[in-house]
Coordinates of C-alpha atoms in Angstrom, one line a residue:
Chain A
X1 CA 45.6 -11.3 -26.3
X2 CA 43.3 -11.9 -23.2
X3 CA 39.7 -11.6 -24.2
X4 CA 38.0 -11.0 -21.0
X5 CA 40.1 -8.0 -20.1
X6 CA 39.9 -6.3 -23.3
X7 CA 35.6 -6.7 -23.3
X8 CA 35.9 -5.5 -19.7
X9 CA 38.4 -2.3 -20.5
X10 CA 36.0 -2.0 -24.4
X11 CA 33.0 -1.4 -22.0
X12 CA 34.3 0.5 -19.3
X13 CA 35.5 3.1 -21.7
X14 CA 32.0 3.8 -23.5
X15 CA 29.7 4.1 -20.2
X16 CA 26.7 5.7 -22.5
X17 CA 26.8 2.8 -24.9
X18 CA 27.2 0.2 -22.0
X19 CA 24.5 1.5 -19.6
X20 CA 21.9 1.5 -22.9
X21 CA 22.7 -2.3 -23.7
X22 CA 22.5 -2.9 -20.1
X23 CA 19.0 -1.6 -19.8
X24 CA 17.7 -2.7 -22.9
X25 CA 18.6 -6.3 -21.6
X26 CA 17.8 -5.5 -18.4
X27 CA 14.3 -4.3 -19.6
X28 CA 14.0 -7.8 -21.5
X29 CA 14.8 -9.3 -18.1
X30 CA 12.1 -7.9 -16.2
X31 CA 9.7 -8.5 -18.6
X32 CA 9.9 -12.7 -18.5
X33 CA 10.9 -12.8 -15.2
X34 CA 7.9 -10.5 -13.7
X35 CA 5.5 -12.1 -16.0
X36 CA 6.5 -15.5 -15.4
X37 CA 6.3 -15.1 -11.8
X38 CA 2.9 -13.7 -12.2
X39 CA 1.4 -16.4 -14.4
X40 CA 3.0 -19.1 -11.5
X41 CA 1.5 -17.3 -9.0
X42 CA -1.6 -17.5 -10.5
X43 CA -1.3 -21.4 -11.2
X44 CA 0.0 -22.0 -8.0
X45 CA -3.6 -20.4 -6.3
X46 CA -6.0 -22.2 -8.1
X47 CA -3.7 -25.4 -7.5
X48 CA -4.4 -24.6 -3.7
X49 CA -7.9 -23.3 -4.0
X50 CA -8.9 -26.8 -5.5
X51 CA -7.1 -28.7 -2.8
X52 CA -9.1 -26.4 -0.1
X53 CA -12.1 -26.8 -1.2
X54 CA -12.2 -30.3 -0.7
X55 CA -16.3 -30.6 -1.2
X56 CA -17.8 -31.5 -4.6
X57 CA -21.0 -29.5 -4.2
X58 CA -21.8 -26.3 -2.0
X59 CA -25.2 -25.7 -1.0
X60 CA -25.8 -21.9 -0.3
X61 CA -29.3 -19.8 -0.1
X62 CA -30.5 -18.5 -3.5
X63 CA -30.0 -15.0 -2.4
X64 CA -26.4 -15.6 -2.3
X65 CA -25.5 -15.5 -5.4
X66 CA -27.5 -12.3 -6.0
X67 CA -26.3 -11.0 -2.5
X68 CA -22.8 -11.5 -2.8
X69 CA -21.4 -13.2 -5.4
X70 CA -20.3 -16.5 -3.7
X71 CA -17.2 -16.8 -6.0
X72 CA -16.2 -13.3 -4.6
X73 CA -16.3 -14.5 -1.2
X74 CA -13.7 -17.2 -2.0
X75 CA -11.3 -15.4 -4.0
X76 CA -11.6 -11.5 -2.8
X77 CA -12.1 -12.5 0.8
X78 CA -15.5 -10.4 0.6
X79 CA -17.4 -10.4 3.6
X80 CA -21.2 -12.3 3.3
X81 CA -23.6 -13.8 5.5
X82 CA -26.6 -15.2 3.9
X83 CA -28.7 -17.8 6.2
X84 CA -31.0 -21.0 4.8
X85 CA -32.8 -23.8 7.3
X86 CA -30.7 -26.2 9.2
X87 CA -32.1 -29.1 7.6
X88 CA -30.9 -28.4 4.1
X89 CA -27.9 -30.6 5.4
X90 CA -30.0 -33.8 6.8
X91 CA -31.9 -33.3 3.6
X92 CA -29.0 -33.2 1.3
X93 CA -28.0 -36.4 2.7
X94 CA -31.6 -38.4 1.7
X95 CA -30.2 -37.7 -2.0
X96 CA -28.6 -41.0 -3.4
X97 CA -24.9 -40.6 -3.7
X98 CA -24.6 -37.8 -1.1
X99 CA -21.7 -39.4 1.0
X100 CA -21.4 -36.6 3.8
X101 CA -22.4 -32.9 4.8
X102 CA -20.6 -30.1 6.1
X103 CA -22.5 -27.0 7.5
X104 CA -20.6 -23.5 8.2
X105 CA -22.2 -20.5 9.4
X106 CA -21.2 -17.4 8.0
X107 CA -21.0 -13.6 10.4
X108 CA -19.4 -10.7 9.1
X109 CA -17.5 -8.9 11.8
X110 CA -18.0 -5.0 12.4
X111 CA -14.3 -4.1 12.6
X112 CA -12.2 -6.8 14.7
X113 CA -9.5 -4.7 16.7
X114 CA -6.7 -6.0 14.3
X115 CA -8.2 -4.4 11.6
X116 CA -10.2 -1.7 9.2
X117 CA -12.1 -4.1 7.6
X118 CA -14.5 -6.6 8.4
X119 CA -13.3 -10.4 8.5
X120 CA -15.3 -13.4 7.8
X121 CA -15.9 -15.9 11.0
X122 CA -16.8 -18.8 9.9
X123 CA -18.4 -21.5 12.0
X124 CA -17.8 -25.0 11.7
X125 CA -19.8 -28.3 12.9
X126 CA -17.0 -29.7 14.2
X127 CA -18.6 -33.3 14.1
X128 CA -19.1 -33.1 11.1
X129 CA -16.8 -30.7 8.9
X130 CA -14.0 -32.8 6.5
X131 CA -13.1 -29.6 4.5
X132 CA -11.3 -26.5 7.2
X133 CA -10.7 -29.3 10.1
X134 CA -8.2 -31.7 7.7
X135 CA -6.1 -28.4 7.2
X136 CA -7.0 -26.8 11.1
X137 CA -5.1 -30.3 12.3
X138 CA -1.7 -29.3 10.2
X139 CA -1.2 -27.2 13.3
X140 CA -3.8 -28.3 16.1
X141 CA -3.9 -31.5 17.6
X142 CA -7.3 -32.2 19.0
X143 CA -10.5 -29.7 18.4
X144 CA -11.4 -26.1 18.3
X145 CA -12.3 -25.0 22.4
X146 CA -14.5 -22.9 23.9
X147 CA -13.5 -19.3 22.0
X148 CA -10.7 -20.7 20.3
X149 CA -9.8 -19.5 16.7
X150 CA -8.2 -20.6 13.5
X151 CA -6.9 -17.9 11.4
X152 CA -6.4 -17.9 7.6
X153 CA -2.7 -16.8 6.6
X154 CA -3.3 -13.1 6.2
X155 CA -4.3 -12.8 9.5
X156 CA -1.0 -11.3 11.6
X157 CA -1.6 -13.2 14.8
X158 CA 0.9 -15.8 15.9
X159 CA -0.6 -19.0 17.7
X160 CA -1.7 -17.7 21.6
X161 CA -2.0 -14.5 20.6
X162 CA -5.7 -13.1 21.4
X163 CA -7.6 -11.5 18.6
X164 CA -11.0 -9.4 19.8
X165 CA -13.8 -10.1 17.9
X166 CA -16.9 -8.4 19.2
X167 CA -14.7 -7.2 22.2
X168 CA -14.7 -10.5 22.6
X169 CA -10.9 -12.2 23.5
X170 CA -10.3 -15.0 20.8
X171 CA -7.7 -17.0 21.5
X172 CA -5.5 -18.1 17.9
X173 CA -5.0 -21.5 18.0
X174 CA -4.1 -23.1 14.4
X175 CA -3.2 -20.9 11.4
X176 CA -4.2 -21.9 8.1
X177 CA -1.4 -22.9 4.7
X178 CA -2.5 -19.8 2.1
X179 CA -4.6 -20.5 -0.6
X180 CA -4.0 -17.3 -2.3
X181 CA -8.2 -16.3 -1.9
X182 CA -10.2 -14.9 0.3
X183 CA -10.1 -17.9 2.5
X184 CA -7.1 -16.6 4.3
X185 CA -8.9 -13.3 5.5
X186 CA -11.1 -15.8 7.6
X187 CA -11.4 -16.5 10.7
X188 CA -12.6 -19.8 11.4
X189 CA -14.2 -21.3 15.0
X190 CA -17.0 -23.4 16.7
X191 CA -20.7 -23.1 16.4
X192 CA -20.7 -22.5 20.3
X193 CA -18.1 -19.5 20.4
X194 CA -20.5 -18.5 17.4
X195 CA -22.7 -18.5 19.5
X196 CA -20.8 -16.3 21.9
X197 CA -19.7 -14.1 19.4
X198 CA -23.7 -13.5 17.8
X199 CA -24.4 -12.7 21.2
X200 CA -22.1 -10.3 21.9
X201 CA -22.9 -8.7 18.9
X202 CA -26.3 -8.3 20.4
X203 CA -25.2 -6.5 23.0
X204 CA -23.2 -4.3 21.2
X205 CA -27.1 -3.6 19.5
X206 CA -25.7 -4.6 16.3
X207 CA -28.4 -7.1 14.4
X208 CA -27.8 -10.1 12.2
X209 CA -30.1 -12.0 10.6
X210 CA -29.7 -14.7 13.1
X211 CA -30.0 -14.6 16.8
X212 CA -27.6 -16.4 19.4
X213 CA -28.6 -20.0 20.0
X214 CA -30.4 -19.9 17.2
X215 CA -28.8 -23.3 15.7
X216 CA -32.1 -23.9 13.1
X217 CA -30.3 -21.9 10.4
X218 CA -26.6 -22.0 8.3
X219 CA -24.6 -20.3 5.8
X220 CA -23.6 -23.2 3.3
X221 CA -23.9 -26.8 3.3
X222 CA -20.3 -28.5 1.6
X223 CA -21.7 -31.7 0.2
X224 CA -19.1 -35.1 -0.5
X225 CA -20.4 -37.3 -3.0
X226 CA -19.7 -41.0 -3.0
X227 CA -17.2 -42.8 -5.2
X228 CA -19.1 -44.1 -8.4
X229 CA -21.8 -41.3 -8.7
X230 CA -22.0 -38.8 -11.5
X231 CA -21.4 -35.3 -9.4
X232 CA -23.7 -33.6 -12.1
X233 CA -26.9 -35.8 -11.3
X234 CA -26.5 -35.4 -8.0
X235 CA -25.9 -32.1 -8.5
X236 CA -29.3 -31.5 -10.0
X237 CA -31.0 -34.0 -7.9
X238 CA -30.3 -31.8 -5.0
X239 CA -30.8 -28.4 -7.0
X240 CA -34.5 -30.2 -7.3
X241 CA -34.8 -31.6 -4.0
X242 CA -33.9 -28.4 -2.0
X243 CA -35.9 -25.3 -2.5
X244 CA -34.9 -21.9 -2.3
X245 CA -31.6 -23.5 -2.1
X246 CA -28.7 -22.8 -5.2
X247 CA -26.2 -26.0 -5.5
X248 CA -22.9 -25.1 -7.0
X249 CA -20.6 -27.1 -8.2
X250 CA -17.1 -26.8 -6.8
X251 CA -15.7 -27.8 -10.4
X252 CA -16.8 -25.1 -12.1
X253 CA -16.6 -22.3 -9.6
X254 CA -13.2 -23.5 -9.8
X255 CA -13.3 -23.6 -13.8
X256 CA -14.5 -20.1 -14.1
X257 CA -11.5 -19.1 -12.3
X258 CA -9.0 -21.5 -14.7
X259 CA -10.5 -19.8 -17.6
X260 CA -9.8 -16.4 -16.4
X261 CA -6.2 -17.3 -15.8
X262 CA -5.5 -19.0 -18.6
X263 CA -6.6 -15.8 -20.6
X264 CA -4.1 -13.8 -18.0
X265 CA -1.8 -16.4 -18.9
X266 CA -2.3 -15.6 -22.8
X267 CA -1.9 -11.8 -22.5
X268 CA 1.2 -12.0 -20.3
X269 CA 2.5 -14.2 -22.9
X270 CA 2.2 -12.6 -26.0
X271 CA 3.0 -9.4 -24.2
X272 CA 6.3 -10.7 -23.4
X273 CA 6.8 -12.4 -26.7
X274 CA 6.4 -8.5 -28.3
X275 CA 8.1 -7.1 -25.8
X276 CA 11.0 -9.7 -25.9
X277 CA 11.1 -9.1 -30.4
X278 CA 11.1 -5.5 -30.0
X279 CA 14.2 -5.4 -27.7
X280 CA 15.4 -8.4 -29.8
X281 CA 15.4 -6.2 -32.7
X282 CA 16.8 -3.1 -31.0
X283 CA 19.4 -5.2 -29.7
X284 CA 20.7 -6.7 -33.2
X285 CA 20.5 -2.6 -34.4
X286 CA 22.5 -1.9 -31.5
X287 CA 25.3 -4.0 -32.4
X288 CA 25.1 -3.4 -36.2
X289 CA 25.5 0.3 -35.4
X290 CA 28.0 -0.3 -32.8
X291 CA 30.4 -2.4 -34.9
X292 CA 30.3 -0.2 -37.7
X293 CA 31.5 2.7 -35.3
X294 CA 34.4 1.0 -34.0
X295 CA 35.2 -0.4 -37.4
X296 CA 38.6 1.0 -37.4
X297 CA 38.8 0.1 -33.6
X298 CA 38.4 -3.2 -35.0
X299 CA 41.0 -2.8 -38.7
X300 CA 43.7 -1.4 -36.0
X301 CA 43.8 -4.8 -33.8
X302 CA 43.0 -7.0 -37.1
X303 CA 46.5 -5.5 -38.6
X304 CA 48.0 -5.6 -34.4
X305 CA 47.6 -9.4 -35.2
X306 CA 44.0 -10.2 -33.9
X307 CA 42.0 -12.5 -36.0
X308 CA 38.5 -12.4 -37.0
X309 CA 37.6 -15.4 -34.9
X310 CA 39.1 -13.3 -31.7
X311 CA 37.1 -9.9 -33.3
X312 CA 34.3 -12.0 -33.5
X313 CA 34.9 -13.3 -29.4
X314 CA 35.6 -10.1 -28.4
X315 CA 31.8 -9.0 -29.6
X316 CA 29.9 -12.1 -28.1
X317 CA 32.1 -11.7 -24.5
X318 CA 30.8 -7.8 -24.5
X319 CA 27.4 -8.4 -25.7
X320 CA 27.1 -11.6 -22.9
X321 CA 28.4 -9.5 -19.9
X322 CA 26.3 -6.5 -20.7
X323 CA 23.5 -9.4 -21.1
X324 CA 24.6 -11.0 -17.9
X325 CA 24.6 -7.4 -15.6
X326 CA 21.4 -6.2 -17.1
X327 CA 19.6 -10.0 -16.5
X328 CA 20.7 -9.4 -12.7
X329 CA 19.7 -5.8 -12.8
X330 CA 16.3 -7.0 -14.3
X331 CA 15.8 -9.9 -12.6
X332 CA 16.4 -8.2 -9.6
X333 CA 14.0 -5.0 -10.1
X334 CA 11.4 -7.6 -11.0
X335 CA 12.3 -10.2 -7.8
X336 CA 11.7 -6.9 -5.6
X337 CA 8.1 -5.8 -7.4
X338 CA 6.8 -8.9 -7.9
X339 CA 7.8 -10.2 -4.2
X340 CA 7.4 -7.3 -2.1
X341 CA 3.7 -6.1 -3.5
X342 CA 2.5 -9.6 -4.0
X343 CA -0.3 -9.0 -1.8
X344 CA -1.1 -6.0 -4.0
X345 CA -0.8 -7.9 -7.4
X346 CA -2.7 -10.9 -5.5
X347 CA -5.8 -7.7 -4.4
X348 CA -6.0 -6.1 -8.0
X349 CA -6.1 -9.5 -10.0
X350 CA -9.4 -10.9 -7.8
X351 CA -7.5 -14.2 -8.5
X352 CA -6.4 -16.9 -6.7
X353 CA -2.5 -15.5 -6.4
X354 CA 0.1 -17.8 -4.2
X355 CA 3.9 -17.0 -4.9
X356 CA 5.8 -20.1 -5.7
X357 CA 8.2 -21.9 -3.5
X358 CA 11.8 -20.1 -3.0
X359 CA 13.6 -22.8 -5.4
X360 CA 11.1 -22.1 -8.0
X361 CA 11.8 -18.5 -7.8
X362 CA 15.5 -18.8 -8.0
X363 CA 15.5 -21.3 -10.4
X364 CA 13.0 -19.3 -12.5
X365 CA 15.7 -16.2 -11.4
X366 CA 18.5 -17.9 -13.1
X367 CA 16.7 -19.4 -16.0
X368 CA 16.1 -15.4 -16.8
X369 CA 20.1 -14.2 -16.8
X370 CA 21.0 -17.3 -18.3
X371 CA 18.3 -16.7 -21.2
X372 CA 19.2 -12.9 -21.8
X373 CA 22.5 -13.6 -21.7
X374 CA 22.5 -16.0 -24.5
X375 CA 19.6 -13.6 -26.8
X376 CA 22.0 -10.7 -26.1
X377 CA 24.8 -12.7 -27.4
X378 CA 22.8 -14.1 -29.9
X379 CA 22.2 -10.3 -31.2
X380 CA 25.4 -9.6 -31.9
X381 CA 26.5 -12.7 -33.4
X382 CA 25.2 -11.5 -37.0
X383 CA 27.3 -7.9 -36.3
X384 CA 30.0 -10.1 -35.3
X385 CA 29.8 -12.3 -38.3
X386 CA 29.8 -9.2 -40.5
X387 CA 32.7 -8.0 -38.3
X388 CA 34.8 -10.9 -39.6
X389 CA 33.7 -10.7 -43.2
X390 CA 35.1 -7.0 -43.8
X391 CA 39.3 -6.6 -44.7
X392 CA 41.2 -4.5 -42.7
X393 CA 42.2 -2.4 -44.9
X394 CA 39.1 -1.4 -46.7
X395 CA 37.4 -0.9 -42.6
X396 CA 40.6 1.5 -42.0
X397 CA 39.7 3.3 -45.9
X398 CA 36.0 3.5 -45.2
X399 CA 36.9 5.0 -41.4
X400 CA 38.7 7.7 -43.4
Chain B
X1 CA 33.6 15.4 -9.2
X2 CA 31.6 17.9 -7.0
X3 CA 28.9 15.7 -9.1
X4 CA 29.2 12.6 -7.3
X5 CA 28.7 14.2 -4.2
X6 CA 25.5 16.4 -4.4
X7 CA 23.8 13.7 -6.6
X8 CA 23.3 11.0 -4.5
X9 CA 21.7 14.2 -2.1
X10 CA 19.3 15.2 -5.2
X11 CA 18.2 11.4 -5.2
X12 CA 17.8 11.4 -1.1
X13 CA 16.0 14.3 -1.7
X14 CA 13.2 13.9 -4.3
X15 CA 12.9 10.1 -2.5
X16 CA 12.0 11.7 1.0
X17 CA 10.0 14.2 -0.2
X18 CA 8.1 11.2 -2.6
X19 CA 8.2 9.3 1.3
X20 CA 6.7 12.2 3.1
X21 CA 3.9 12.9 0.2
X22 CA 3.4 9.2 -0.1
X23 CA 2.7 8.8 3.9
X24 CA -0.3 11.0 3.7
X25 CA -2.0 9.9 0.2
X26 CA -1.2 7.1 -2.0
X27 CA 1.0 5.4 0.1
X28 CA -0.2 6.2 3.4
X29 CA -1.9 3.6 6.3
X30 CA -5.4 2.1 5.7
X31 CA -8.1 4.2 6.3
X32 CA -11.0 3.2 8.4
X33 CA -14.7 2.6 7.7
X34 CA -15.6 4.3 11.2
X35 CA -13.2 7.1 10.8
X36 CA -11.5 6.0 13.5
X37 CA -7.6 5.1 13.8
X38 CA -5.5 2.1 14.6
X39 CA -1.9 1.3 14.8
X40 CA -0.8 1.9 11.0
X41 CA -2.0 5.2 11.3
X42 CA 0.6 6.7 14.0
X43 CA 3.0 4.4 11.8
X44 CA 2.0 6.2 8.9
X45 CA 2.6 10.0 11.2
X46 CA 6.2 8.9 11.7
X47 CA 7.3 7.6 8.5
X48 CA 5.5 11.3 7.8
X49 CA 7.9 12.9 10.2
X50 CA 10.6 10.3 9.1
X51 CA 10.4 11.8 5.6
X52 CA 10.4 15.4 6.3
X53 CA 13.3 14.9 8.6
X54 CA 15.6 13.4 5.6
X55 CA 14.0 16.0 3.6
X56 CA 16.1 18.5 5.7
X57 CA 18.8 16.4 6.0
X58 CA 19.3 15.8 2.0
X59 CA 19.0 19.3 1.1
X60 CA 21.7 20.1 3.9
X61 CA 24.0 17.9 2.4
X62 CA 23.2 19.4 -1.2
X63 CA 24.3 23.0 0.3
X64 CA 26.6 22.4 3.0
X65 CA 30.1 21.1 1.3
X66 CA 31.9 20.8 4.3
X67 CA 29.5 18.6 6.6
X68 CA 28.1 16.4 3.8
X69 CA 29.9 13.1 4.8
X70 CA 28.3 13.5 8.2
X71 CA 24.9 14.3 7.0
X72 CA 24.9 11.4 4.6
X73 CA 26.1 9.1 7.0
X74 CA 23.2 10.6 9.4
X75 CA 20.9 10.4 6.5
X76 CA 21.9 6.7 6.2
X77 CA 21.1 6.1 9.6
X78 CA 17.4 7.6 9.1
X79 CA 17.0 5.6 6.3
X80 CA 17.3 2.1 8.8
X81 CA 14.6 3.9 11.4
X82 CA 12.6 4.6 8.6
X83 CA 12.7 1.0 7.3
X84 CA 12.4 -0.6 10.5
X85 CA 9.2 1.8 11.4
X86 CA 6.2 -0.1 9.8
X87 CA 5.9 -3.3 11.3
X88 CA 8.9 -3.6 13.4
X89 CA 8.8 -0.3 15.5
X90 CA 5.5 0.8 15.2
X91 CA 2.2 -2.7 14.6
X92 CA 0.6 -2.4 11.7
X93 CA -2.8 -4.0 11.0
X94 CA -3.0 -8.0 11.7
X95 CA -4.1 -8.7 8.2
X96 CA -1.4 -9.0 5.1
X97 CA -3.8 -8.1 2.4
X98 CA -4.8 -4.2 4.4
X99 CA -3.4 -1.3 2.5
X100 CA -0.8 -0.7 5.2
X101 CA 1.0 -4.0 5.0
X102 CA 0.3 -4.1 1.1
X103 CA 1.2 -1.4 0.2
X104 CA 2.6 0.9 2.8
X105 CA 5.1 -1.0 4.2
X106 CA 6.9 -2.4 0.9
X107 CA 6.9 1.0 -0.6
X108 CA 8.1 2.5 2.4
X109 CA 11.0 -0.3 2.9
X110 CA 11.7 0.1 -0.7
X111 CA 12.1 4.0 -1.1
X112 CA 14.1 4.1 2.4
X113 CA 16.2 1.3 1.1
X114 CA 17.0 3.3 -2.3
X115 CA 17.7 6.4 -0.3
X116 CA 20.1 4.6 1.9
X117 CA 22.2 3.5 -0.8
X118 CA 22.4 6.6 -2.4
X119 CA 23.2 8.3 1.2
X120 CA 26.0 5.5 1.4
X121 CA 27.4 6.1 -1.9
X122 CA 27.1 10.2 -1.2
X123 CA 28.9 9.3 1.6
X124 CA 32.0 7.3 0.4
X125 CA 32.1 10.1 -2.3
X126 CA 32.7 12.4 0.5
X127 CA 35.1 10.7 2.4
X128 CA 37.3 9.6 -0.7
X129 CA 37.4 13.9 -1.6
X130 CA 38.2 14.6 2.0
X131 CA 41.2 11.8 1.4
X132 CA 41.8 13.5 -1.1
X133 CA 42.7 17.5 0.2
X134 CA 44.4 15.4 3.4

């Protein structure tokens, strides 16, 4: 007697009973495979954000941090622009251990044609930036021109396209690896199509805070310290040096964010872990119930010369397929949520959110079948085991 | 068996009509500070129109017996315009993380993907009962 055929035949005949297995695994499924995905996501963003960041210290006005939340700016892609003095950044370097400074100047657009929102331009000192320029010359030999623009991921514009900023033409020149934050809403350029830009914001009679030309103030300072120094005392040496001036650490801007994830991660988890005993129980009920309504199904082939280690086969081959379909069906459903609303997920967690790579997904994809095929099997093991302890006979009594 | 011919027209149906409701509120284009309108929005009028078109057609095929392999297939076909009209036919906006290319377009793709398959599997019904009388 052929196993496979007979599970196949067994579950084609009892579609209600088949489809519920099927979606209670399928249900299991979605659960680890969506919240896995999820929780990777979110490791693989902060993995990225620290690599961007590439500064130990930032130096930005006091009023930032009361303005708009200079975390938020990172990781929601909200739109500031906060001005201190110029010489914050020849100052920071007098402090001992300060190895190099990096000053960006920060304009929120009004509406850039592409789209309803503002975007963040950022200017950079070319001369002297090491944190944007490192990961602008990924995909741009040489410098940033005369109303030239790097774009952060989210931005739709393909290198040589022209985005209008201002009504002014940017031309896209590098576009940025995602990060998963708010860095990859920005748009990134210059100080002297800045310039350009401030001014034809002036035109359009819309004021910022700074005029064009005006090189005396900047947004944030990113500050390098040298190999050997403590990063906190130089930290507070510059926190005391600088007035009016807040120094954040880059370590625990980025820690702040690592402790919210790892509390996502704990939730996710033990959600899944209830999620996965509840169906896990359900399951094993499942198969109790259903072997002791086909008991006599299972006397007649017992007496037709089956024996209780093929009985016992037969259960674990229909358990495993219906664990196998509804992993895929799961898996799937999940693949589709999780990959096509990313962006979304990414938006409503105001976390740094980066899918994985494709191999992790699949590999993560498989890992899921392969795991509720084997629980679902698992289930059913005890029913099968108490399939192969009952005689024949009394089954076929008991039926009657 | 007349089942398995007006069902997968039930599931076109209440999935248009969810597109067509969708395209105006909860899953519509991004709206804009200024009041004004950019491209997402005229994507968002035809996946309006795009909706109320399959609409008629699933509802068609759920009454008319006789032309319901044609309308499915037809039906089908609406279902690729319809997932082909944010981003491909019509620009949304240039920035992934906008309402229209977060939300909009996936949804959309999504529910004119599920009502294609059902149209498809209406359709095969049909043909296989029109076999069938042959």
């Amino acid at each position: 007697m052929k196993i496979l055929p007979l599970s196949m035949k067994n579950l084609r005949r009892k579609p209600g009973r088949t489809a519920v297995l099927v979606l209670l695994t399928a249900f299991l499924a979605m659960a680890v495979f969506g919240g896995s995905v999820v929780v990777l996501s979110l490791r693989t963003g902060l993995r990225n954000l620290e690599a961007r960041l590439g500064a130990d210290i930032i130096l930005v006005p006091s009023e930032a941090q009361s303005k708009v939340s200079f975390q938020n700016m990172f990781l929601q892609g909200t739109t500031g622009a906060f001005y201190m003095d110029a010489s914050v950044a020849d100052k920071a370097m007098e402090v001992p251990g300060v190895e190099k400074t990096a000053p960006q100047t920060f304009l929120a657009s009004l509406k850039a044609d592409c789209c309803s929102i503002r975007i963040q331009v950022i200017g950079i000192d070319q001369n002297r930036d090491f944190t944007v320029q490192p990961w602008i010359a990924r995909s741009l030999t040489g410098q940033l021109g005369d109303m030239d623009v790097a774009v952060g991921c989210e931005v739709e514009a393909g290198i040589g396209e022209i985005i209008r900023i201002y009504e002014q033409r940017c031309r896209v020149v590098a576009r940025l690896e995602p990060t998963g934050t708010g860095l990859d809403t920005a748009v990134y350029c210059s100080m002297q199509t800045m310039d350009t830009l401030l001014a034809a914001a002036e035109a359009k009679g819309i004021s910022h805070k700074i005029s064009s030309g005006d090189d005396s103030v900047v947004s944030a300072v990113y500050v390098k310290v040298k190999d050997g120094y403590d990063i906190d005392t130089v930290n507070t040496a510059l926190t005391g040096k600088l007035r009016k001036v807040t120094a954040v650490r880059t370590r625990s801007m980025i820690t702040g964010v690592s402790d919210s994830l790892a509390g996502i991660s704990r939730t996710v988890s033990v959600l899944i872990g209830v999620i996965w005993l509840l169906a896990f129980i359900i399951l094993l009920l499942a198969y109790i119930l259903s072997i002791k309504e086909r008991s006599r199904e299972f006397a007649v082939l017992r007496m037709i010369g089956a024996s209780a280690k093929m009985l016992g086969r037969l259960t674990l081959f229909e358990s495993g397929i219906c664990g196998c379909i509804g992993g895929l069906a799961g898996t799937g459903a999940a693949a589709v949520g999780a990959l096509s609303f990313s962006a979304l997920i990414g938006s409503s967690l105001g976390l740094p959110y980066l899918l994985p790579d494709i191999g992790t997904i699949l590999l993560l994809a498989a890992g899921t079948v392969l795991l509720t095929a084997a629980v679902s099997a698992l289930a059913s093991a005890f029913a099968a085991w108490r399939l192969s302890r009952i005689h024949p006979g009394t089954a076929l009594r008991e039926g009657n | 068996m007349v089942k398995k011919q007006v069902i997968p027209g039930c599931i076109t149906l209440v999935l248009s009509l969810v597109t067509a409701i969708g395209s105006t509120t909860f899953l519509g284009p991004c709206v804009h500070e200024d009041g004004s309108v950019g491209a997402c929005h005229w994507a968002g009028r035809a996946l309006l129109g795009l909706g109320l078109l399959l609409a008629v057609l699933s509802l068609l095929a759920v009454l008319l017996r006789r032309a319901r392999g044609g309308l499915y297939l037809s039906i089908a076909v609406t279902c690729i315009l319809g997932m082909l009209t944010p981003g491909t036919l019509i620009s949304l906006c240039k920035m992934s993380s906008m309402h229209c290319r977060a939300v909009m377009q996936p949804a959309m793709i999504l529910l004119f993907a599920a009502a294609g398959t059902a149209a498809v599997c209406g359709a095969a019904a049909s043909m296989r009962k029109e076999k069938g009388r042959v």
